Short mmCIF file of C-alpha atoms and ligand atoms in Angstrom, two decimals:
data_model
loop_
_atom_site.label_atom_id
_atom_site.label_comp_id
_atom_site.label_asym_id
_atom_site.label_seq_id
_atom_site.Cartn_x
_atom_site.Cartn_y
_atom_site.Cartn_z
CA UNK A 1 10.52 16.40 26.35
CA UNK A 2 8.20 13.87 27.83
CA UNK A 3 5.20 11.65 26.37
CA UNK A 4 2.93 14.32 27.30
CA UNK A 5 4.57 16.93 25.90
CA UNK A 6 4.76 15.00 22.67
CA UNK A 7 1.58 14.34 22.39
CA UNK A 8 0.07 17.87 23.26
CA UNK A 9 2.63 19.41 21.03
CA UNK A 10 2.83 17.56 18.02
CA UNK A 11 -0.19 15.53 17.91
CA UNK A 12 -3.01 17.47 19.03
CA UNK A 13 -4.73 20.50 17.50
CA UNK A 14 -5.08 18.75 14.00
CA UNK A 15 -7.92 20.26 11.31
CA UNK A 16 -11.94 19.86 12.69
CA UNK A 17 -13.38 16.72 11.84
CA UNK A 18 -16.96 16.81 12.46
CA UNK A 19 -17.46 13.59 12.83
CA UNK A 20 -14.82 13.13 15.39
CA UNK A 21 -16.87 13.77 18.83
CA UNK A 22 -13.80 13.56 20.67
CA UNK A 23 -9.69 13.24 19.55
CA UNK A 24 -6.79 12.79 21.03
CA UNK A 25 -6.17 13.49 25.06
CA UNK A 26 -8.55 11.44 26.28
CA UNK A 27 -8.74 7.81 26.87
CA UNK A 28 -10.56 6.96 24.18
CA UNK A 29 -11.65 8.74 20.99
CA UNK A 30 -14.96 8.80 19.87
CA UNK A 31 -16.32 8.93 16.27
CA UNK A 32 -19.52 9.80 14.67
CA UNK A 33 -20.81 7.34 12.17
CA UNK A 34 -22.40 9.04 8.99
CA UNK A 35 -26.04 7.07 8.11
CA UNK A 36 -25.76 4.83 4.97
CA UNK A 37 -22.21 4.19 5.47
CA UNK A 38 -20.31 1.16 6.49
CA UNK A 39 -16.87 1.52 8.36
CA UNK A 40 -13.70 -0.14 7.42
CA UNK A 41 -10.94 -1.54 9.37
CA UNK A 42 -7.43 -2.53 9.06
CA UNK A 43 -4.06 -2.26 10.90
CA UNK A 44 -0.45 -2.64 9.41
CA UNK A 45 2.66 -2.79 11.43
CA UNK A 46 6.20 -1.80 10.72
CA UNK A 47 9.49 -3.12 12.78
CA UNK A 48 12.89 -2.29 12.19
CA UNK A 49 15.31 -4.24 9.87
CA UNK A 50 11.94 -5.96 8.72
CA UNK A 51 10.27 -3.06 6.84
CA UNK A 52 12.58 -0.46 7.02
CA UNK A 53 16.17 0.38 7.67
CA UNK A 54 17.62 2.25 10.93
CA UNK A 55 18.44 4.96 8.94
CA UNK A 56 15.99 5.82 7.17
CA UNK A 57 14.86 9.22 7.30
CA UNK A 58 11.55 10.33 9.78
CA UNK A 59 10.29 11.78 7.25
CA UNK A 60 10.09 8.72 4.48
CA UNK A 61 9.54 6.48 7.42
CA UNK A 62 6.56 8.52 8.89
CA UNK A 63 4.87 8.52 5.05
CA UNK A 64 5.39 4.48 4.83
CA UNK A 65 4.13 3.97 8.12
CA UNK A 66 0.54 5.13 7.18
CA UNK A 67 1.14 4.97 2.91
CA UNK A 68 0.44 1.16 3.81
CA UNK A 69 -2.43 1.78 5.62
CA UNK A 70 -4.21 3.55 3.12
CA UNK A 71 -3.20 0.92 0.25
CA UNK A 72 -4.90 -1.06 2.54
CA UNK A 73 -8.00 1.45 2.69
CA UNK A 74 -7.63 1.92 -1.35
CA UNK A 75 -8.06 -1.77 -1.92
CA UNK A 76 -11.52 -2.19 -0.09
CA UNK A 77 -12.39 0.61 -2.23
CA UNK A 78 -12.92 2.80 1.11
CA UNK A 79 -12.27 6.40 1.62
CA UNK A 80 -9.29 6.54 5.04
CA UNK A 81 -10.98 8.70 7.71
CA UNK A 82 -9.37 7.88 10.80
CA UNK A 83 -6.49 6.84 12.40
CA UNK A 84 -4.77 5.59 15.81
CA UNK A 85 -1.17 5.51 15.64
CA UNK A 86 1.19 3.50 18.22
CA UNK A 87 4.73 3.65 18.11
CA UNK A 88 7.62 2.40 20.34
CA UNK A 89 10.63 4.64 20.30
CA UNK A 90 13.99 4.64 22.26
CA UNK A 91 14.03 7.81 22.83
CA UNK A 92 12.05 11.45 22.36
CA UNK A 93 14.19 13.24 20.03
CA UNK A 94 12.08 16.17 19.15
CA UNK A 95 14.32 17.05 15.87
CA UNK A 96 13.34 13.83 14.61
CA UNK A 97 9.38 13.71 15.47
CA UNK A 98 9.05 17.20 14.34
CA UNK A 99 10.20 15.99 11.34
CA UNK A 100 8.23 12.44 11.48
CA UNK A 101 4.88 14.28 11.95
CA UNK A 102 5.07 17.21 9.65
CA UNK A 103 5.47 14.20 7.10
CA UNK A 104 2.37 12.25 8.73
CA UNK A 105 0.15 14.80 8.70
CA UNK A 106 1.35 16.18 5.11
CA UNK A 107 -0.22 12.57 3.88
CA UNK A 108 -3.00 12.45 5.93
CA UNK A 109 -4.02 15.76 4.96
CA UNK A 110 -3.58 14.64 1.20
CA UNK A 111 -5.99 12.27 1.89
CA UNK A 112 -8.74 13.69 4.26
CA UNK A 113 -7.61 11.43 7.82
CA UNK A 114 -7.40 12.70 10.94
CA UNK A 115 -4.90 11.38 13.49
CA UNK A 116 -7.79 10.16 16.51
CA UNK A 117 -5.78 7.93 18.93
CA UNK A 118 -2.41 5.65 19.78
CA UNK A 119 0.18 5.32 22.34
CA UNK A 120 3.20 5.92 23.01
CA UNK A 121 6.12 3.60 24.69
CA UNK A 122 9.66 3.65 24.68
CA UNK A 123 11.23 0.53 23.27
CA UNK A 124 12.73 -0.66 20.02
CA UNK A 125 11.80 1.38 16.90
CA UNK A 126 8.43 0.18 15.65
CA UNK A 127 5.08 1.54 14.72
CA UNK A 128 1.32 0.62 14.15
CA UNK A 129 -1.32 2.29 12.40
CA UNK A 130 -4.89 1.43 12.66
CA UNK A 131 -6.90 2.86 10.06
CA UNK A 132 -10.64 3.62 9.60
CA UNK A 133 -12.09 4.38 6.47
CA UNK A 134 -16.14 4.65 4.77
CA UNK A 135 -17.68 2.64 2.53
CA UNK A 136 -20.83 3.30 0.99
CA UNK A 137 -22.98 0.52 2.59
CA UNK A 138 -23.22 -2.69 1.07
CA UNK A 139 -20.10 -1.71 -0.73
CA UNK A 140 -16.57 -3.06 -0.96
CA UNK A 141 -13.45 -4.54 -2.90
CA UNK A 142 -13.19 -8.34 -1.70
CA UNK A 143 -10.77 -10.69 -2.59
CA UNK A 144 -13.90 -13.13 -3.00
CA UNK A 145 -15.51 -11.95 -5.52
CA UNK A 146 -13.36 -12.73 -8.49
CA UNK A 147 -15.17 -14.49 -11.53
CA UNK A 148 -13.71 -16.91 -14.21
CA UNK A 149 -13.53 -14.84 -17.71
CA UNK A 150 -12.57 -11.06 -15.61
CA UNK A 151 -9.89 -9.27 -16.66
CA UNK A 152 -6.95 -8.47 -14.16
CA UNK A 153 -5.90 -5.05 -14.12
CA UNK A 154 -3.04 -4.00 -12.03
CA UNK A 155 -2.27 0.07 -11.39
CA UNK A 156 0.90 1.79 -11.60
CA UNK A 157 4.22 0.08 -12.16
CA UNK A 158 5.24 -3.16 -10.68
CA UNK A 159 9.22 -4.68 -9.44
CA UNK A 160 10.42 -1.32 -8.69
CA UNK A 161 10.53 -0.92 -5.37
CA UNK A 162 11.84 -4.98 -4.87
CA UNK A 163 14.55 -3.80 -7.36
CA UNK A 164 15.85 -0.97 -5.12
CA UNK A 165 15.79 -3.03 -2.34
CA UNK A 166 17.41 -5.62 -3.69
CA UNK A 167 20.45 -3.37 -4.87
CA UNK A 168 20.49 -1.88 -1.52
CA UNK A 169 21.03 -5.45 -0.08
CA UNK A 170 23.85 -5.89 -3.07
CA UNK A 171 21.61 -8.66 -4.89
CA UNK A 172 21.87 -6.43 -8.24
CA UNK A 173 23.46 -3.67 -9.75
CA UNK A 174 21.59 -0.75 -11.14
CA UNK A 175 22.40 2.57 -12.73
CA UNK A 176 22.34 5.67 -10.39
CA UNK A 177 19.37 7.05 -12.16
CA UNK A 178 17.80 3.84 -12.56
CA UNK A 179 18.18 2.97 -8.93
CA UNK A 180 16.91 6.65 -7.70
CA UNK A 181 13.59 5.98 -9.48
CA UNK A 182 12.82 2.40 -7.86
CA UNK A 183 14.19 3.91 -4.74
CA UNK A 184 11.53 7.11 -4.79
CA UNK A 185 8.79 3.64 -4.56
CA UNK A 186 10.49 2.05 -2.20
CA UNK A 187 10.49 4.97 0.34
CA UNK A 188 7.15 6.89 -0.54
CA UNK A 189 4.71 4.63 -2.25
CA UNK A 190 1.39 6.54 -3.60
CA UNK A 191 -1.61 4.91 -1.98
CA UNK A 192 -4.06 4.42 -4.75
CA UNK A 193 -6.91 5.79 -2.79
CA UNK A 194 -8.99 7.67 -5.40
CA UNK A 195 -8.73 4.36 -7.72
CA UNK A 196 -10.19 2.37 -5.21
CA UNK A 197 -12.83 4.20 -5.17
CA UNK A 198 -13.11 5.02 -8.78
CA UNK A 199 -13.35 1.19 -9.67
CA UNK A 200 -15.91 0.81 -6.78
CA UNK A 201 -18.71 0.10 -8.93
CA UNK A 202 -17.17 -2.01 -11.77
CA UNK A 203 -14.21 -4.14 -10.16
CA UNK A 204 -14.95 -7.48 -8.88
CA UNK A 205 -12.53 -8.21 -6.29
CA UNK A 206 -9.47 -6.49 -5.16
CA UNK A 207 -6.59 -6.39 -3.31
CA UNK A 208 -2.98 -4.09 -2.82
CA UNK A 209 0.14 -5.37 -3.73
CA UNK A 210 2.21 -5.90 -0.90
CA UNK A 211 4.02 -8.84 -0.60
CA UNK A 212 4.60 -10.20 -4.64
CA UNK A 213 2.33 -9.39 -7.46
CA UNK A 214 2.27 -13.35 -8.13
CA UNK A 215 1.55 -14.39 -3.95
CA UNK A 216 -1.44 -11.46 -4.06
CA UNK A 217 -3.38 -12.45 -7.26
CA UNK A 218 -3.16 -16.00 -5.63
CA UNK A 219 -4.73 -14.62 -2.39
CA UNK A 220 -7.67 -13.42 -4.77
CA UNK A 221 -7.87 -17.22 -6.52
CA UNK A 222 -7.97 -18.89 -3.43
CA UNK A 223 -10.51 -16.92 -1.55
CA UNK A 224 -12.58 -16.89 -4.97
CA UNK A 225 -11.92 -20.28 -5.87
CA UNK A 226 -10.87 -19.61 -9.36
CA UNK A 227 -7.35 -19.64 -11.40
CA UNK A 228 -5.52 -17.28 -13.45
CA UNK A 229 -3.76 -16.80 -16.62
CA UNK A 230 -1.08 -13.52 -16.36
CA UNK A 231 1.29 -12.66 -19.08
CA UNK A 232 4.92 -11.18 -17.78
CA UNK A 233 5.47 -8.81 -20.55
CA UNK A 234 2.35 -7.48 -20.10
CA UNK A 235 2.99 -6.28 -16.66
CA UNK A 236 3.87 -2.68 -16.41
CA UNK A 237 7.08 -1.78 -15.17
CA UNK A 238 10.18 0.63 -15.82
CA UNK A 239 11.63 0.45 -19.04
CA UNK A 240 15.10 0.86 -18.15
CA UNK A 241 14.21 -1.39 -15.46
CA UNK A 242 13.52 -4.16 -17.70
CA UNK A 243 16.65 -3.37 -19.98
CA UNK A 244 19.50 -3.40 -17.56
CA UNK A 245 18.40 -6.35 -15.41
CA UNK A 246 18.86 -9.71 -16.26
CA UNK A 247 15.53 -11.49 -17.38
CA UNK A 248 15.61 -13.46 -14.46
CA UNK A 249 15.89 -11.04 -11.94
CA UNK A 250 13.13 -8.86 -13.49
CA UNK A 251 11.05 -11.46 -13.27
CA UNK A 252 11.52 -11.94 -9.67
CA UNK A 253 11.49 -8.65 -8.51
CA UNK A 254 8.29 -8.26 -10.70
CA UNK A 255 6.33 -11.06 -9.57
CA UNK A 256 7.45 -12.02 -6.21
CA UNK A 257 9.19 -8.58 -5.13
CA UNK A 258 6.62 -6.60 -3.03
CA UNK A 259 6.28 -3.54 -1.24
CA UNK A 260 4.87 -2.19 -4.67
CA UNK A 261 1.21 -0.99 -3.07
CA UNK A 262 -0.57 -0.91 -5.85
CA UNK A 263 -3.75 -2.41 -6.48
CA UNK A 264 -4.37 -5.66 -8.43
CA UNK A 265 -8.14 -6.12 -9.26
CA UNK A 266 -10.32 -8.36 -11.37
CA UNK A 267 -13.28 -6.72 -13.53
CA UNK A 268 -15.75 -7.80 -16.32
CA UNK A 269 -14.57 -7.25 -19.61
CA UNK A 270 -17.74 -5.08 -20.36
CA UNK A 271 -16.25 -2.81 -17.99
CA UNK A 272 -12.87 -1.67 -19.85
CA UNK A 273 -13.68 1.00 -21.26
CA UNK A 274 -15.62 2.08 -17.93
CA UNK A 275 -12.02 1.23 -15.72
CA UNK A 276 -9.83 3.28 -18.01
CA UNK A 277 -12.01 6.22 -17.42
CA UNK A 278 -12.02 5.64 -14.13
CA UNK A 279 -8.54 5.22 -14.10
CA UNK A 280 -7.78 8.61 -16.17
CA UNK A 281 -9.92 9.94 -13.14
CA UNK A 282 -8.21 9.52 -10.70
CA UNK A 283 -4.72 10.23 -12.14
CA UNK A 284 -3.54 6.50 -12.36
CA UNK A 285 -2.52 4.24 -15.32
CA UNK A 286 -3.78 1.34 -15.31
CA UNK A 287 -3.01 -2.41 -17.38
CA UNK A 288 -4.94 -5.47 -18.56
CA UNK A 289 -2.48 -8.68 -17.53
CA UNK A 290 -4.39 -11.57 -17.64
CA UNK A 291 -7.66 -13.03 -17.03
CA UNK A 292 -9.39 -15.21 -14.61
CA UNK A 293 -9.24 -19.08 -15.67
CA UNK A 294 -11.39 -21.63 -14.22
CA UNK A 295 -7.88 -23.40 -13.88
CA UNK A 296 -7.98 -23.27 -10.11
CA UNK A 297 -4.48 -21.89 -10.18
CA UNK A 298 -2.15 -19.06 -11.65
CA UNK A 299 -0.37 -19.63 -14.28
CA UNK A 300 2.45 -17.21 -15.63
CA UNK A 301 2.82 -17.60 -19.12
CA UNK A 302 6.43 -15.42 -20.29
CA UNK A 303 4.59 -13.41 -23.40
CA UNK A 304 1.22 -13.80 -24.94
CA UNK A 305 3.32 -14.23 -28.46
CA UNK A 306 5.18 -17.56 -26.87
CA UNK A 307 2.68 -18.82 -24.42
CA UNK A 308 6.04 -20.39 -22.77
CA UNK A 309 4.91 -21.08 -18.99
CA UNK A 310 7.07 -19.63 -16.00
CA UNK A 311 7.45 -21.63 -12.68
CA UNK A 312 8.04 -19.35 -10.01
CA UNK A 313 9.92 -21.01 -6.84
CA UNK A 314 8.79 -18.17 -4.80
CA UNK A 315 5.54 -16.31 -5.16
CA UNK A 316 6.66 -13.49 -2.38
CA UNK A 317 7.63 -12.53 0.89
CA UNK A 318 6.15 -14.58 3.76
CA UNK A 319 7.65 -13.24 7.07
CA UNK A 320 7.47 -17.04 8.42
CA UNK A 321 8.65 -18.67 5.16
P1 ADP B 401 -3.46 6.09 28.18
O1 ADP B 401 -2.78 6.27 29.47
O2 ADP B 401 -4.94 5.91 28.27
O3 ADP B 401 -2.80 5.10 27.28
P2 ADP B 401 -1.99 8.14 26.94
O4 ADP B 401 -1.49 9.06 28.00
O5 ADP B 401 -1.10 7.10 26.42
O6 ADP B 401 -3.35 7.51 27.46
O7 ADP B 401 -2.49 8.99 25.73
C1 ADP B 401 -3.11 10.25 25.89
C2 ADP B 401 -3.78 10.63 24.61
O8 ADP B 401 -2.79 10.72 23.58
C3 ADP B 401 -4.77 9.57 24.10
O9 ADP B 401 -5.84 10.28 23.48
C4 ADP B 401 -4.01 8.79 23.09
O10 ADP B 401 -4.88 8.25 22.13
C5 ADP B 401 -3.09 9.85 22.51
N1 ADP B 401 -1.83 9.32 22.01
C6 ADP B 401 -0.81 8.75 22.69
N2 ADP B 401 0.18 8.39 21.88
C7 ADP B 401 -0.21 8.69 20.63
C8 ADP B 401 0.37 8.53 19.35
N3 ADP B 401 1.57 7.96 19.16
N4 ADP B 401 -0.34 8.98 18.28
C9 ADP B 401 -1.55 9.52 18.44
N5 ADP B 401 -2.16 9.71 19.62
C10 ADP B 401 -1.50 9.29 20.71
MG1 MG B 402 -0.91 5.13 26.48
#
């Protein structure tokens, strides 16, 4: 099979998209903007032995390779649209990229993208999605817009996916069924699309929860110039999760873990009851974990009951750190 083949076989002839003037098979695609809407950018890479593992199958790999770029979508409160995908691969096996884009277009389908653009280059394994998503104009999830006395809500469950990693890479033991849970988050996180949008018009600012719950709530205090007050227990995770770990590593994996992609967002307080609507919605749970301080940092205090401040050594992953 060559590139060409590739492409006209497995990547063209998606659903109609009408705006999408032109797809893929030409140099360029070219997409019609709807009036009243802003677009929304954003790009998210994956590399071997960084994000995933050689093994992994096409199919989990193909759904994390553009799950993150609609977390990314989900947190600017956008709905995904569009996307350009460019991948380096050592070789065309066409078992395996059957396989990789059956799962790719399964979850863009799920999610209304079409597949407009990339390239294609033999190398080391690695891909890159860029992703294009609407926003009603004027409208967005920024990480600037926190304000002292919000709530912060975070969705889904947090730690799991850092605890299957980390038993993967022998730093902890788990129980089988324990492990298989975390490890179902680790492979196939749910992009929290239809929150994003749901919390459009109450959240203050916003972002996903990539790289440590602790390191992402401090990207929103920074770029808001505010602090934080979180409370540990208080953040949603897995039961059994908590119970078999050792209090230390729960913490970790729970606050500096990563690769959770869910969303962390800030909101008035006049807007609970509003959020958990919202929240019922669009299918997600969501859960109150501390409030914005006017500390100018975050501080993690262990339970509200003990008030008992935690110092973290390491707020998350920081591929240069
Ligand atoms: P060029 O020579 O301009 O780079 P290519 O021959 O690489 O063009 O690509 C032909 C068409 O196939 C283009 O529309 C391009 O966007 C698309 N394409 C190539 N690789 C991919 C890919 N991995 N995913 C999606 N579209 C792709
Ligand atoms: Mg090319």
């Amino acid at each position: 099979m060559t590139e060409f083949d590739f492409i006209r076989k497995y990547l063209q002839n998606q659903q109609q998209d009408h705006q999408v003037v032109l797809g893929i098979g030409d140099d360029a695609a070219i997409i019609r903007p709807q009036a009243e809407y802003d677009l929304c950018f954003s790009a998210d890479m994956l590399l071997k032995n960084r994000h995933f593992f050689e093994n992994v199958a096409p199919e989990d790999l193909a759904w994390k390779v553009l799950a993150v770029n609609l977390s990314d979508m989900a947190a600017m409160g956008a709905q995904p649209r569009w996307a350009l995908l460019s991948a380096g691969l050592p070789e065309l096996n066409e078992d395996w990229l059957r396989r990789f884009c059956n799962s790719l277009f399964d979850l863009a389908q799920r999610f209304g993208v079409t597949l407009i653009g990339g390239d294609t280059t033999r190398g080391d394994l690695v891909f890159n999605v860029t992703i294009v998503g609407e926003l009603p104009q004027g409208k967005s999830l920024r990480r600037d817009a926190a304000q002292v006395g919000d709530d912060i809500w975070v969705s889904g469950k947090i730690g799991l996916a850092a605890s299957a990693l980390n038993c993967l890479l022998k730093q902890c033991d788990l129980p089988s069924e324990v492990f298989q849970l975390c490890e179902a988050e680790l492979l196939r996180p749910m992009p929290r699309v239809r929150l994003g949008q749901a919390i459009l018009n109450f959240a203050h600012a916003a972002q996903d929860v990539s790289d440590g719950l602790a390191q992402d709530i401090d990207h929103i205090l920074t770029a808001s110039n505010v602090g934080a007050e979180i409370w540990a227990d208080e953040i949603p995770t897995l039961p059994q999760l908590k119970k078999v770990l050792p209090r230390k590593e729960w913490l970790q994996y729970t606050l500096a873990g990563g690769d959770d992609y869910e969303l962390v967002f800030t909101a008035p307080k006049n807007c609970r009851e509003a959020l958990l609507i919202a929240a019922q919605n669009s299918n997600t749970p969501i859960t109150c974990i501390g409030k914005i301080t006017d500390s100018g940092c975050l501080q993690v205090i262990n339970s509200m009951a003990d008030r008992m401040e935690i110092a973290l050594t390491s707020l998350g992953f920081d591929h240069f750190g």
